[in-house]
C-alpha positions as a Markdown table, in Angstrom:
| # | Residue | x | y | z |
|---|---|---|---|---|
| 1 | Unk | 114.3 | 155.5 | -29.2 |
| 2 | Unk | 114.1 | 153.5 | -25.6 |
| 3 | Unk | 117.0 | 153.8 | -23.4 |
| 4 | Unk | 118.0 | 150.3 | -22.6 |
| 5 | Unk | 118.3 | 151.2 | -19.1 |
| 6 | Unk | 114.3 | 151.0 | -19.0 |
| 7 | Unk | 114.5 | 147.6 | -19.0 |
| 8 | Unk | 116.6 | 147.4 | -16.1 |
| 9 | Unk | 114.3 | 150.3 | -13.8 |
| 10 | Unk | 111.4 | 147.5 | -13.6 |
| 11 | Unk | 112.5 | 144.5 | -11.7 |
| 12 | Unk | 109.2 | 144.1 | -9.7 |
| 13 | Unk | 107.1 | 142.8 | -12.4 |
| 14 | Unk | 105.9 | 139.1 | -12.1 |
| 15 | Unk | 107.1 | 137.4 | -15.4 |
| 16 | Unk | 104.1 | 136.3 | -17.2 |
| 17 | Unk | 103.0 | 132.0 | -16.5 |
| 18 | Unk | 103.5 | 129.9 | -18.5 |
| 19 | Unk | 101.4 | 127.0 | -20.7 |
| 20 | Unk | 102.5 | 124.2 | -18.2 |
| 21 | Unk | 101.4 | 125.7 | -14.9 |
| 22 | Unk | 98.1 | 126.8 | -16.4 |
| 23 | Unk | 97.4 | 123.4 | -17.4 |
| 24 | Unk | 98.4 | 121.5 | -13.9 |
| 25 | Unk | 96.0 | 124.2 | -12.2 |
| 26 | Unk | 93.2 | 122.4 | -14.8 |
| 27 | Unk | 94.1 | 119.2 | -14.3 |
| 28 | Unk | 94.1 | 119.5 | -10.5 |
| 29 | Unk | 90.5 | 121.2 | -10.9 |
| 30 | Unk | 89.1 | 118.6 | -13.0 |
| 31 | Unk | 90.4 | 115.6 | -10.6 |
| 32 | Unk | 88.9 | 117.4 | -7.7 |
| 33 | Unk | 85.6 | 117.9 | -9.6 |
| 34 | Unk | 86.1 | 114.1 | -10.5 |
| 35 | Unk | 86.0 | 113.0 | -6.9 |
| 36 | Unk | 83.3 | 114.9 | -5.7 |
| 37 | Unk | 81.2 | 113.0 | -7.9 |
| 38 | Unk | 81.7 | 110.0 | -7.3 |
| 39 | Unk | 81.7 | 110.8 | -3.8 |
| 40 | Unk | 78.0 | 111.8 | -4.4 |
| 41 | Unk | 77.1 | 109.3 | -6.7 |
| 42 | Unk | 78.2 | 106.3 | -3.9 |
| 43 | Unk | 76.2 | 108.2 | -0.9 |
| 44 | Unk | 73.3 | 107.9 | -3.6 |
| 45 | Unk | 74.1 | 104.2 | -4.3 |
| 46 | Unk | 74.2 | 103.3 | -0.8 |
| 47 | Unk | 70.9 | 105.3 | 0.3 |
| 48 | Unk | 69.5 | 103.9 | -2.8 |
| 49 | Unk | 70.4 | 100.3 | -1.3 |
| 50 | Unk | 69.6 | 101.2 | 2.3 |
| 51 | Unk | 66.2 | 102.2 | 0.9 |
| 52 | Unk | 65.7 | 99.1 | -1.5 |
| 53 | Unk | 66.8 | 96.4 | 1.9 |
| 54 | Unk | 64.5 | 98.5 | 4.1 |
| 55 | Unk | 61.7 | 97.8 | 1.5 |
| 56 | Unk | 62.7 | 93.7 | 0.9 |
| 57 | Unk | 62.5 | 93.9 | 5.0 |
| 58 | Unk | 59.3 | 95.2 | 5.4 |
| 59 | Unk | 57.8 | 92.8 | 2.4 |
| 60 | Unk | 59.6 | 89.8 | 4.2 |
| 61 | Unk | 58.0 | 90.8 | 7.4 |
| 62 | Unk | 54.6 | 91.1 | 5.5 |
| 63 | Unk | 55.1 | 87.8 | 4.2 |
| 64 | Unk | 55.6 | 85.6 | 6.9 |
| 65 | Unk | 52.8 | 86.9 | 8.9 |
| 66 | Unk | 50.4 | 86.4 | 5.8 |
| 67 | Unk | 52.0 | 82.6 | 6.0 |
| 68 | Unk | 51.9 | 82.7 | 9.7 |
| 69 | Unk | 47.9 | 83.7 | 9.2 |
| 70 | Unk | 47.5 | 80.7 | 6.4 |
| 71 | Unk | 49.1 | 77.9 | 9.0 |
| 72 | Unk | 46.6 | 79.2 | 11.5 |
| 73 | Unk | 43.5 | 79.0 | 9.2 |
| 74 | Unk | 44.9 | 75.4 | 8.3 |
| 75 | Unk | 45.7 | 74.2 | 11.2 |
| 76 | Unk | 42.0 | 75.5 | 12.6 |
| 77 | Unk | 39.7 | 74.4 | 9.5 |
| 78 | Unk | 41.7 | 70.8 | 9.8 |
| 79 | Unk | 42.1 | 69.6 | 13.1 |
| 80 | Unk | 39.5 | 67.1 | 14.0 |
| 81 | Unk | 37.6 | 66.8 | 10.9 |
| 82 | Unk | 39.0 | 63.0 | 9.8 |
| 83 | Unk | 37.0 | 62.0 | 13.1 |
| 84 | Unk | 33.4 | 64.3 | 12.9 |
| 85 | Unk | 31.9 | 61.6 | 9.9 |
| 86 | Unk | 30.8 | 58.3 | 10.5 |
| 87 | Unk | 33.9 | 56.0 | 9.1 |
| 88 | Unk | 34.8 | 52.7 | 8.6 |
| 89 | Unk | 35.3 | 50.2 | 11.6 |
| 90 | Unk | 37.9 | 50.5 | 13.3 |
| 91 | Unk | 40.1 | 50.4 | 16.9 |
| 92 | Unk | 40.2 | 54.2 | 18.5 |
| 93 | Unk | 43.4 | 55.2 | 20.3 |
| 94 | Unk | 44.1 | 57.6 | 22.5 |
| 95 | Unk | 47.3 | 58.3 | 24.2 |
| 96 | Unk | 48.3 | 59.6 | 27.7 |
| 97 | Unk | 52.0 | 60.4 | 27.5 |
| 98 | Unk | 53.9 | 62.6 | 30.2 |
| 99 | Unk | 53.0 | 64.1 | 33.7 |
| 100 | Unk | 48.8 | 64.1 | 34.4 |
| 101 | Unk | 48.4 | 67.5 | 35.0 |
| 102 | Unk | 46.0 | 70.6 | 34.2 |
| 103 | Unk | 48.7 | 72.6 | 32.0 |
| 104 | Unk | 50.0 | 68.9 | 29.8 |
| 105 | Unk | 48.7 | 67.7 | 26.7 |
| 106 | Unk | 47.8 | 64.1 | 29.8 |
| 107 | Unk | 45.6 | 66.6 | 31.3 |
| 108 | Unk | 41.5 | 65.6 | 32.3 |
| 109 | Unk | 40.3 | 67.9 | 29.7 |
| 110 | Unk | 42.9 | 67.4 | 26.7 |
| 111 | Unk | 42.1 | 63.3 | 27.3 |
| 112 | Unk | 38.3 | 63.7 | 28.2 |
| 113 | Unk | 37.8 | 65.3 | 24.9 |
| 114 | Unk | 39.7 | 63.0 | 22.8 |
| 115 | Unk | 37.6 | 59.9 | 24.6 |
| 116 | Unk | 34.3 | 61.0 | 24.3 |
| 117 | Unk | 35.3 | 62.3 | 19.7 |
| 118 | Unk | 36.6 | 59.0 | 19.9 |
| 119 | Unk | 33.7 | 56.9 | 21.1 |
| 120 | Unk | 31.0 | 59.1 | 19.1 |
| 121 | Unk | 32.2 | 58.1 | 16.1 |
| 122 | Unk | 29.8 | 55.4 | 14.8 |
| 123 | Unk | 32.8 | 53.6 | 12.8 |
| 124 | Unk | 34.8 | 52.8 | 16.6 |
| 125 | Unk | 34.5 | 49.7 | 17.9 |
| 126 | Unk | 36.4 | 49.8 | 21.2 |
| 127 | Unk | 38.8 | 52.5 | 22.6 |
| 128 | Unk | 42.5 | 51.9 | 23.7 |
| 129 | Unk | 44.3 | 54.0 | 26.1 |
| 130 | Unk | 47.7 | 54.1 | 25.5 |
| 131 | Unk | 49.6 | 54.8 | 29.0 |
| 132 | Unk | 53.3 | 55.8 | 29.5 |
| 133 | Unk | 53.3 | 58.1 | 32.6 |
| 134 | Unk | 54.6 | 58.3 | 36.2 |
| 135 | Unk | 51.8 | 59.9 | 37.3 |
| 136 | Unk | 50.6 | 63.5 | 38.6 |
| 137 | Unk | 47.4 | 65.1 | 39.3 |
| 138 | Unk | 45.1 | 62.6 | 41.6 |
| 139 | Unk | 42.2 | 65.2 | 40.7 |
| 140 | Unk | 42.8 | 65.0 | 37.0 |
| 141 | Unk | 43.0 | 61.0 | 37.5 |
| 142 | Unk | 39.8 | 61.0 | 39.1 |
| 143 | Unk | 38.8 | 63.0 | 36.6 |
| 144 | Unk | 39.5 | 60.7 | 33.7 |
| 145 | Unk | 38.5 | 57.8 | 35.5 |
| 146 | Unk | 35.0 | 58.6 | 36.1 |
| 147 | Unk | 35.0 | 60.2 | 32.5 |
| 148 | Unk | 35.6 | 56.4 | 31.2 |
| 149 | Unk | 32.9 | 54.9 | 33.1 |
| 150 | Unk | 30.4 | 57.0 | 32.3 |
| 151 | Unk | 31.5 | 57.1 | 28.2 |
| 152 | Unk | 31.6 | 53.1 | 28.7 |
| 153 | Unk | 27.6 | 52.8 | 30.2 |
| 154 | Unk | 26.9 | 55.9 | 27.5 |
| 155 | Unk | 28.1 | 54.0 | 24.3 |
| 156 | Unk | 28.4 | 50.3 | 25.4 |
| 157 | Unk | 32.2 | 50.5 | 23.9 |
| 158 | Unk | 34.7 | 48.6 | 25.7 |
| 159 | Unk | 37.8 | 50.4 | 26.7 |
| 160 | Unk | 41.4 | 49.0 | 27.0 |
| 161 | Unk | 44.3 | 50.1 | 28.7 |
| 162 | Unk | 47.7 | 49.3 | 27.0 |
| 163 | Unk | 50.8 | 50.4 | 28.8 |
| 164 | Unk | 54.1 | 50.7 | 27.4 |
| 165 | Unk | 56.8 | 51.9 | 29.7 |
| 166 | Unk | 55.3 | 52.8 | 32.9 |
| 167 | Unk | 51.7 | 52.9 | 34.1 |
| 168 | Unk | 52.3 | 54.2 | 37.8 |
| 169 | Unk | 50.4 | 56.3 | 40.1 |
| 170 | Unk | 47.9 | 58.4 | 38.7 |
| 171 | Unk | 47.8 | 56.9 | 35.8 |
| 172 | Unk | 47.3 | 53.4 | 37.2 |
| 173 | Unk | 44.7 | 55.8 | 38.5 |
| 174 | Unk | 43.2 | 56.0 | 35.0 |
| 175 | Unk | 44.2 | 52.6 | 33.9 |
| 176 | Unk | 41.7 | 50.9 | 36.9 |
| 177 | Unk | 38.6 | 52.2 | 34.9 |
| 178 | Unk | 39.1 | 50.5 | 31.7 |
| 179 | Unk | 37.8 | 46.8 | 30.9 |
| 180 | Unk | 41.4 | 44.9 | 30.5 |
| 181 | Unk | 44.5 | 46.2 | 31.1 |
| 182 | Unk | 47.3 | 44.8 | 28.8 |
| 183 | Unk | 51.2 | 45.5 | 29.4 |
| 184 | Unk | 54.7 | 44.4 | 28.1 |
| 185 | Unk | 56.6 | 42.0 | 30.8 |
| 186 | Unk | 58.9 | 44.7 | 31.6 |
| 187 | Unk | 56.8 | 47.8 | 31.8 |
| 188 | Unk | 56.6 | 49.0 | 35.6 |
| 189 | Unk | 53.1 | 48.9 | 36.9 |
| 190 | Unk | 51.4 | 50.1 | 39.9 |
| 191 | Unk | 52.8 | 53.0 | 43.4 |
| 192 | Unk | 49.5 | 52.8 | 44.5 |
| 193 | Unk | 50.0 | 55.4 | 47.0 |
| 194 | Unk | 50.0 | 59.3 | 47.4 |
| 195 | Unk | 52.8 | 61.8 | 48.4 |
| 196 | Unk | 53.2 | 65.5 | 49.0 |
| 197 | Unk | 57.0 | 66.0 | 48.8 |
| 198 | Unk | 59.0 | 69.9 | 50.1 |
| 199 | Unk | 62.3 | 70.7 | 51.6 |
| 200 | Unk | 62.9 | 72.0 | 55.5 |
| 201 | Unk | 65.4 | 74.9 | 55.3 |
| 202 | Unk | 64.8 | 76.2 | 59.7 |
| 203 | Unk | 68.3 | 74.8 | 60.5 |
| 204 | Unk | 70.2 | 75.8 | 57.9 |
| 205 | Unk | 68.9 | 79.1 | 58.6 |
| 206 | Unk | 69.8 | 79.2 | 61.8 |
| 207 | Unk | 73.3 | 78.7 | 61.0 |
| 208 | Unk | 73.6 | 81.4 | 58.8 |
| 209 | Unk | 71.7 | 83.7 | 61.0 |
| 210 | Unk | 69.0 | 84.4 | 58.7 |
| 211 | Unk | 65.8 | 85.5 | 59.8 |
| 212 | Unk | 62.7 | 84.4 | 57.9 |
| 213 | Unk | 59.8 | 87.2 | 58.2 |
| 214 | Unk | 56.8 | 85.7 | 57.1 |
| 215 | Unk | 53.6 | 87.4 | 57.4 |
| 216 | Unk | 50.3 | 84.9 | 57.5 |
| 217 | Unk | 46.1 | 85.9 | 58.8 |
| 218 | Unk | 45.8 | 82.4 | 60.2 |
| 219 | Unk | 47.7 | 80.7 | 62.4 |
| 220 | Unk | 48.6 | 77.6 | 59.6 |
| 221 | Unk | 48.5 | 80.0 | 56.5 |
| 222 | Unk | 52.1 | 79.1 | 56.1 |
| 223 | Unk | 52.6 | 75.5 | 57.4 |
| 224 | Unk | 54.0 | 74.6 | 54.1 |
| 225 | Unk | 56.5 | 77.4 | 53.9 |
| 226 | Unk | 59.9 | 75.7 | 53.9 |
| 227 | Unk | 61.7 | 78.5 | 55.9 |
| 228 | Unk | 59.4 | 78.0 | 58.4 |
| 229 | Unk | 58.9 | 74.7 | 61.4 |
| 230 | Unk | 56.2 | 72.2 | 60.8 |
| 231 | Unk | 54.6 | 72.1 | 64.1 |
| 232 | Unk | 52.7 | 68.1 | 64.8 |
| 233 | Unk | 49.1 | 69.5 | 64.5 |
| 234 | Unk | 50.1 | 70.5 | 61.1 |
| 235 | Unk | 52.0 | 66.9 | 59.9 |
| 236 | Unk | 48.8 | 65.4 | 61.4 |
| 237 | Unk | 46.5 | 67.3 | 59.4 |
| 238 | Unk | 48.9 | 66.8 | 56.2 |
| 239 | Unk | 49.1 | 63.0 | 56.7 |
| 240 | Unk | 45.1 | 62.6 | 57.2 |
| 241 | Unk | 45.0 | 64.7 | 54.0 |
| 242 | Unk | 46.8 | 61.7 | 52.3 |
| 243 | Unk | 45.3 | 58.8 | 54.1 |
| 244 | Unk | 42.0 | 60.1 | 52.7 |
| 245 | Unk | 43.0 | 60.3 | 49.0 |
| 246 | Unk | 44.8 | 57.2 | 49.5 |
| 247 | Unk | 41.9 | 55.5 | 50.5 |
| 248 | Unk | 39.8 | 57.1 | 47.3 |
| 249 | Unk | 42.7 | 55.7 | 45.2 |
| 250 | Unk | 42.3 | 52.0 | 46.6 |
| 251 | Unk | 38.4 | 52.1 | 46.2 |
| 252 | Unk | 38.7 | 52.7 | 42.6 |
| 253 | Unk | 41.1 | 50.5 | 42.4 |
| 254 | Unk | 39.5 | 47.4 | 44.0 |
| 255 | Unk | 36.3 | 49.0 | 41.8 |
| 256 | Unk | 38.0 | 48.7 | 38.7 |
| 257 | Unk | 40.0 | 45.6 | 39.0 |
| 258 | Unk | 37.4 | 43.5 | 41.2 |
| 259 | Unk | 38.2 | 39.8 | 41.9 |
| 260 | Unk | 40.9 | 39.7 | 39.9 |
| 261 | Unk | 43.1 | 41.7 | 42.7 |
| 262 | Unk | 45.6 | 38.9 | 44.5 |
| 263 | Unk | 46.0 | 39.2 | 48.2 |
| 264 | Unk | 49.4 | 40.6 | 48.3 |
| 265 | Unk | 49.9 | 43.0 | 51.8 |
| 266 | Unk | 51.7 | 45.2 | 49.9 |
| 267 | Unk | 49.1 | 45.6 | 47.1 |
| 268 | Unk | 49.0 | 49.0 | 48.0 |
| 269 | Unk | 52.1 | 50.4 | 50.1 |
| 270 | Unk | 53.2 | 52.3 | 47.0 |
| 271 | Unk | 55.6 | 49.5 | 45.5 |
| 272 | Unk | 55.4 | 48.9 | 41.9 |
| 273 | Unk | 56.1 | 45.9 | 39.7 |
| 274 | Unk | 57.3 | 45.0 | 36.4 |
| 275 | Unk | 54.6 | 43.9 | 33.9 |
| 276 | Unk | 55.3 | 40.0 | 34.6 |
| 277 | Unk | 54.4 | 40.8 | 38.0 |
| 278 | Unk | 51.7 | 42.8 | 37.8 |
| 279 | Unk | 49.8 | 40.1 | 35.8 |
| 280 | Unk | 50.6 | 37.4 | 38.4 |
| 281 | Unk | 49.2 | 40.3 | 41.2 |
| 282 | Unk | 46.1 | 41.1 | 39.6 |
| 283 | Unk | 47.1 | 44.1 | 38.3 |
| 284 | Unk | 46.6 | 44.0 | 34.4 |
| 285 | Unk | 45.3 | 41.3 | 32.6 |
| 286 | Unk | 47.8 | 40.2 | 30.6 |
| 287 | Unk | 50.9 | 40.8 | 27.9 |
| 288 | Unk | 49.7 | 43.3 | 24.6 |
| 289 | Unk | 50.4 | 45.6 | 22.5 |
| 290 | Unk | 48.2 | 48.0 | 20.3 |
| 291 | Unk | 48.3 | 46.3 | 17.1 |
| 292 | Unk | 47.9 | 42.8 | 19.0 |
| 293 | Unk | 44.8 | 44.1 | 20.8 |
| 294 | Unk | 42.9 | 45.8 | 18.8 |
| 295 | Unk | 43.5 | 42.6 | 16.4 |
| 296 | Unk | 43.1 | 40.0 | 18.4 |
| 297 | Unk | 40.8 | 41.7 | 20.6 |
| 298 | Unk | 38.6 | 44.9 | 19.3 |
| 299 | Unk | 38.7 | 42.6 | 16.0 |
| 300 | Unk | 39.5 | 45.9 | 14.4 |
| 301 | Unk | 42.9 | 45.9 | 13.5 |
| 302 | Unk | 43.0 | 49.7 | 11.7 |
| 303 | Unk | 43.7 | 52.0 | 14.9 |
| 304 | Unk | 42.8 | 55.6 | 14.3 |
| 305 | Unk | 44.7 | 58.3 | 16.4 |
| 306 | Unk | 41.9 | 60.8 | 18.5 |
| 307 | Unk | 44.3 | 62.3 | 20.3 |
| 308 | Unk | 44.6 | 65.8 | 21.0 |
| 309 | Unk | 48.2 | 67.4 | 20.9 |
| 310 | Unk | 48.3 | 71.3 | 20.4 |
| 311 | Unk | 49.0 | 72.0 | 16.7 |
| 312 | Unk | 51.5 | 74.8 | 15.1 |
| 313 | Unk | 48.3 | 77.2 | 15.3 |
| 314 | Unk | 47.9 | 76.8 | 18.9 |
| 315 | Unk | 51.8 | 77.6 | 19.6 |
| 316 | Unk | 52.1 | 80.3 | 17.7 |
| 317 | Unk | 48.7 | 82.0 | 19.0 |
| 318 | Unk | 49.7 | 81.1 | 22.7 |
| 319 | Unk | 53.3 | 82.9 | 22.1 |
| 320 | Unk | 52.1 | 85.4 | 20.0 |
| 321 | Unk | 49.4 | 86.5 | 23.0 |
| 322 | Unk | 52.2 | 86.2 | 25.6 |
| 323 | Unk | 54.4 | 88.6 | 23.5 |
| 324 | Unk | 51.6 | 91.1 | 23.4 |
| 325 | Unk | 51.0 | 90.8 | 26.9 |
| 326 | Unk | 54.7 | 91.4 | 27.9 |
| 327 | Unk | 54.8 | 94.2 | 25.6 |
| 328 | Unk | 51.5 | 95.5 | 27.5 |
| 329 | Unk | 53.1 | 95.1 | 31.0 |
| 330 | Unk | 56.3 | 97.0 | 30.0 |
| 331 | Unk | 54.5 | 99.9 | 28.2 |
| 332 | Unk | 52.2 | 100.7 | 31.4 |
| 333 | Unk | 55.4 | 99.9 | 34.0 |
| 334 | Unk | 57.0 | 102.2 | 31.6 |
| 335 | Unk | 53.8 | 104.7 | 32.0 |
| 336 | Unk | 53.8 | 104.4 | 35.0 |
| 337 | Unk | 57.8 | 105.5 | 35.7 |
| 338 | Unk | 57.7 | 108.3 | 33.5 |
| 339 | Unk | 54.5 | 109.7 | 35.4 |
């Protein structure tokens, strides 16, 4: 038989757990378990979806340069084809918008192009120039202006100027060589005259005590430099520069215009005149527009547009190469650090 006192001679054991704690142990398991789950299964979700954008990215990217490359095939398989076959009869226009200039869409080569599609087409019966500029290049005047009178002998088409807002300058430089020259009573016609144009900055200098080291082999290298004094040889020389191409400018102008030139003393002084004037001067022929020309007349009333204005293929090309190229200068000055 057990003494009772046994009982009493053990009190170090740990009393045995019990159903509830075993199961919030479980519980606490299974919740963590839970968790780490759907921990995982998000960090797949998202590199699943990082992975899926990175793919829509690259097919986007794909995609607009295949579109890109389409627009440039179009552009390049359409431009200029209306005006390669013979067509019906018809007034031929082309216009000279802007600054006259090498690096324009006014510029000799841009407008020399578009006169001589124009005037090869068998179906054009006379060619209009349409004028709104306030001048530029003298060179790429002359330019044009001996283009027109060679096309005009070439294919015994007349050629009409019609000016709209201003026909000044240069491009009364152009205007000179065609047969009439037609303008609205308030467009501003003629500055028959040349300028070169700068800023003197030698005083101001002096007043802030900045010294201007310019280094020239030839003794009027730098007569232009606006730092630097313009000595009177040099203004001499400048000014002669002017007189002459001042004087070419007048000779094609009494060339092109003839007889019909008033005797004004300040025909050419560089003024200009509104349209009114310039038909009472000499200057143009009379009041027109392009419909009321080539109507009344070319006889040809349907005008068909030869000029050339750089197309969506030619942008994106030109920006396109000037990416490349930047990207080439910065990977060789990049090169060229490292080394």
């Amino acid at each position: 038989m057990q003494d009772p006192q046994d009982k009493l001679s053990k009190p170090d054991e740990q009393p045995v757990q019990t159903a509830p704690e075993s199961g919030a142990v479980t519980a606490a398991m299974a919740a963590q378990e839970s968790w780490a789950r759907e921990t995982l299964e998000k960090l797949a979700f998202a590199q699943l979806q990082e992975q899926q954008t990175a793919r829509r990215w690259k097919l986007g990217m794909r995609l607009a340069w295949l579109g890109i490359f389409v627009v440039v095939l179009w552009q390049l398989f359409s431009f200029g084809s209306a005006s390669t076959s013979p067509s019906f009869p018809h007034t031929a226009l082309v216009t000279i918008v802007g600054e006259i200039s090498p690096d324009t869409e006014a510029s000799a080569e841009n407008v020399m192009s578009a006169m001589r599609t124009a005037l090869e087409d068998p179906g054009s019966r006379a060619l209009i120039l349409l004028i709104n500029s306030p001048g530029g290049s003298p060179v790429q005047a002359g330019l044009i202006n001996d283009e027109i009178r060679r096309l005009r002998a070439l294919h015994n088409k007349p050629v009409y100027a019609v000016v709209e807002e201003s026909c000044a300058s240069a491009a009364y430089y152009i205007a000179v060589a065609a047969d009439q020259i037609f303008v609205d009573k308030a467009s501003l016609v003629g500055s028959i005259g040349v300028l070169m144009d700068g800023f003197g900055f030698t005083g101001l200098m002096d007043k802030l005590g900045v010294e201007r080291r310019l280094m020239t082999a030839g003794e009027n290298k730098g007569f232009l430099d606006p730092f630097s004094p313009q000595t009177a040889p040099q203004r001499q020389h400048a000014q002669a520069m002017l007189d002459q191409i001042h004087k070419q400018f007048i000779e094609a102008v009494r060339k092109g215009r003839g007889e019909r030139l008033k005797d004004n003393p300040e025909m050419f002084s560089g003024l200009f005149w509104s349209g009114q004037q310039a038909v009472d001067l000499g200057l143009a022929d009379g009041l027109g527009s392009i419909d009321g020309v080539a109507r009344d007349v070319v006889k040809a009333p349907d005008v068909i547009d030869y000029t050339q204005r750089e197309n969506v293929a030619e942008r994106l090309v030109k920006r396109f190469g000037v990416a490349v190229g930047e990207g080439s200068v910065r990977a060789l000055r990049a090169s060229a650090t490292m080394r």
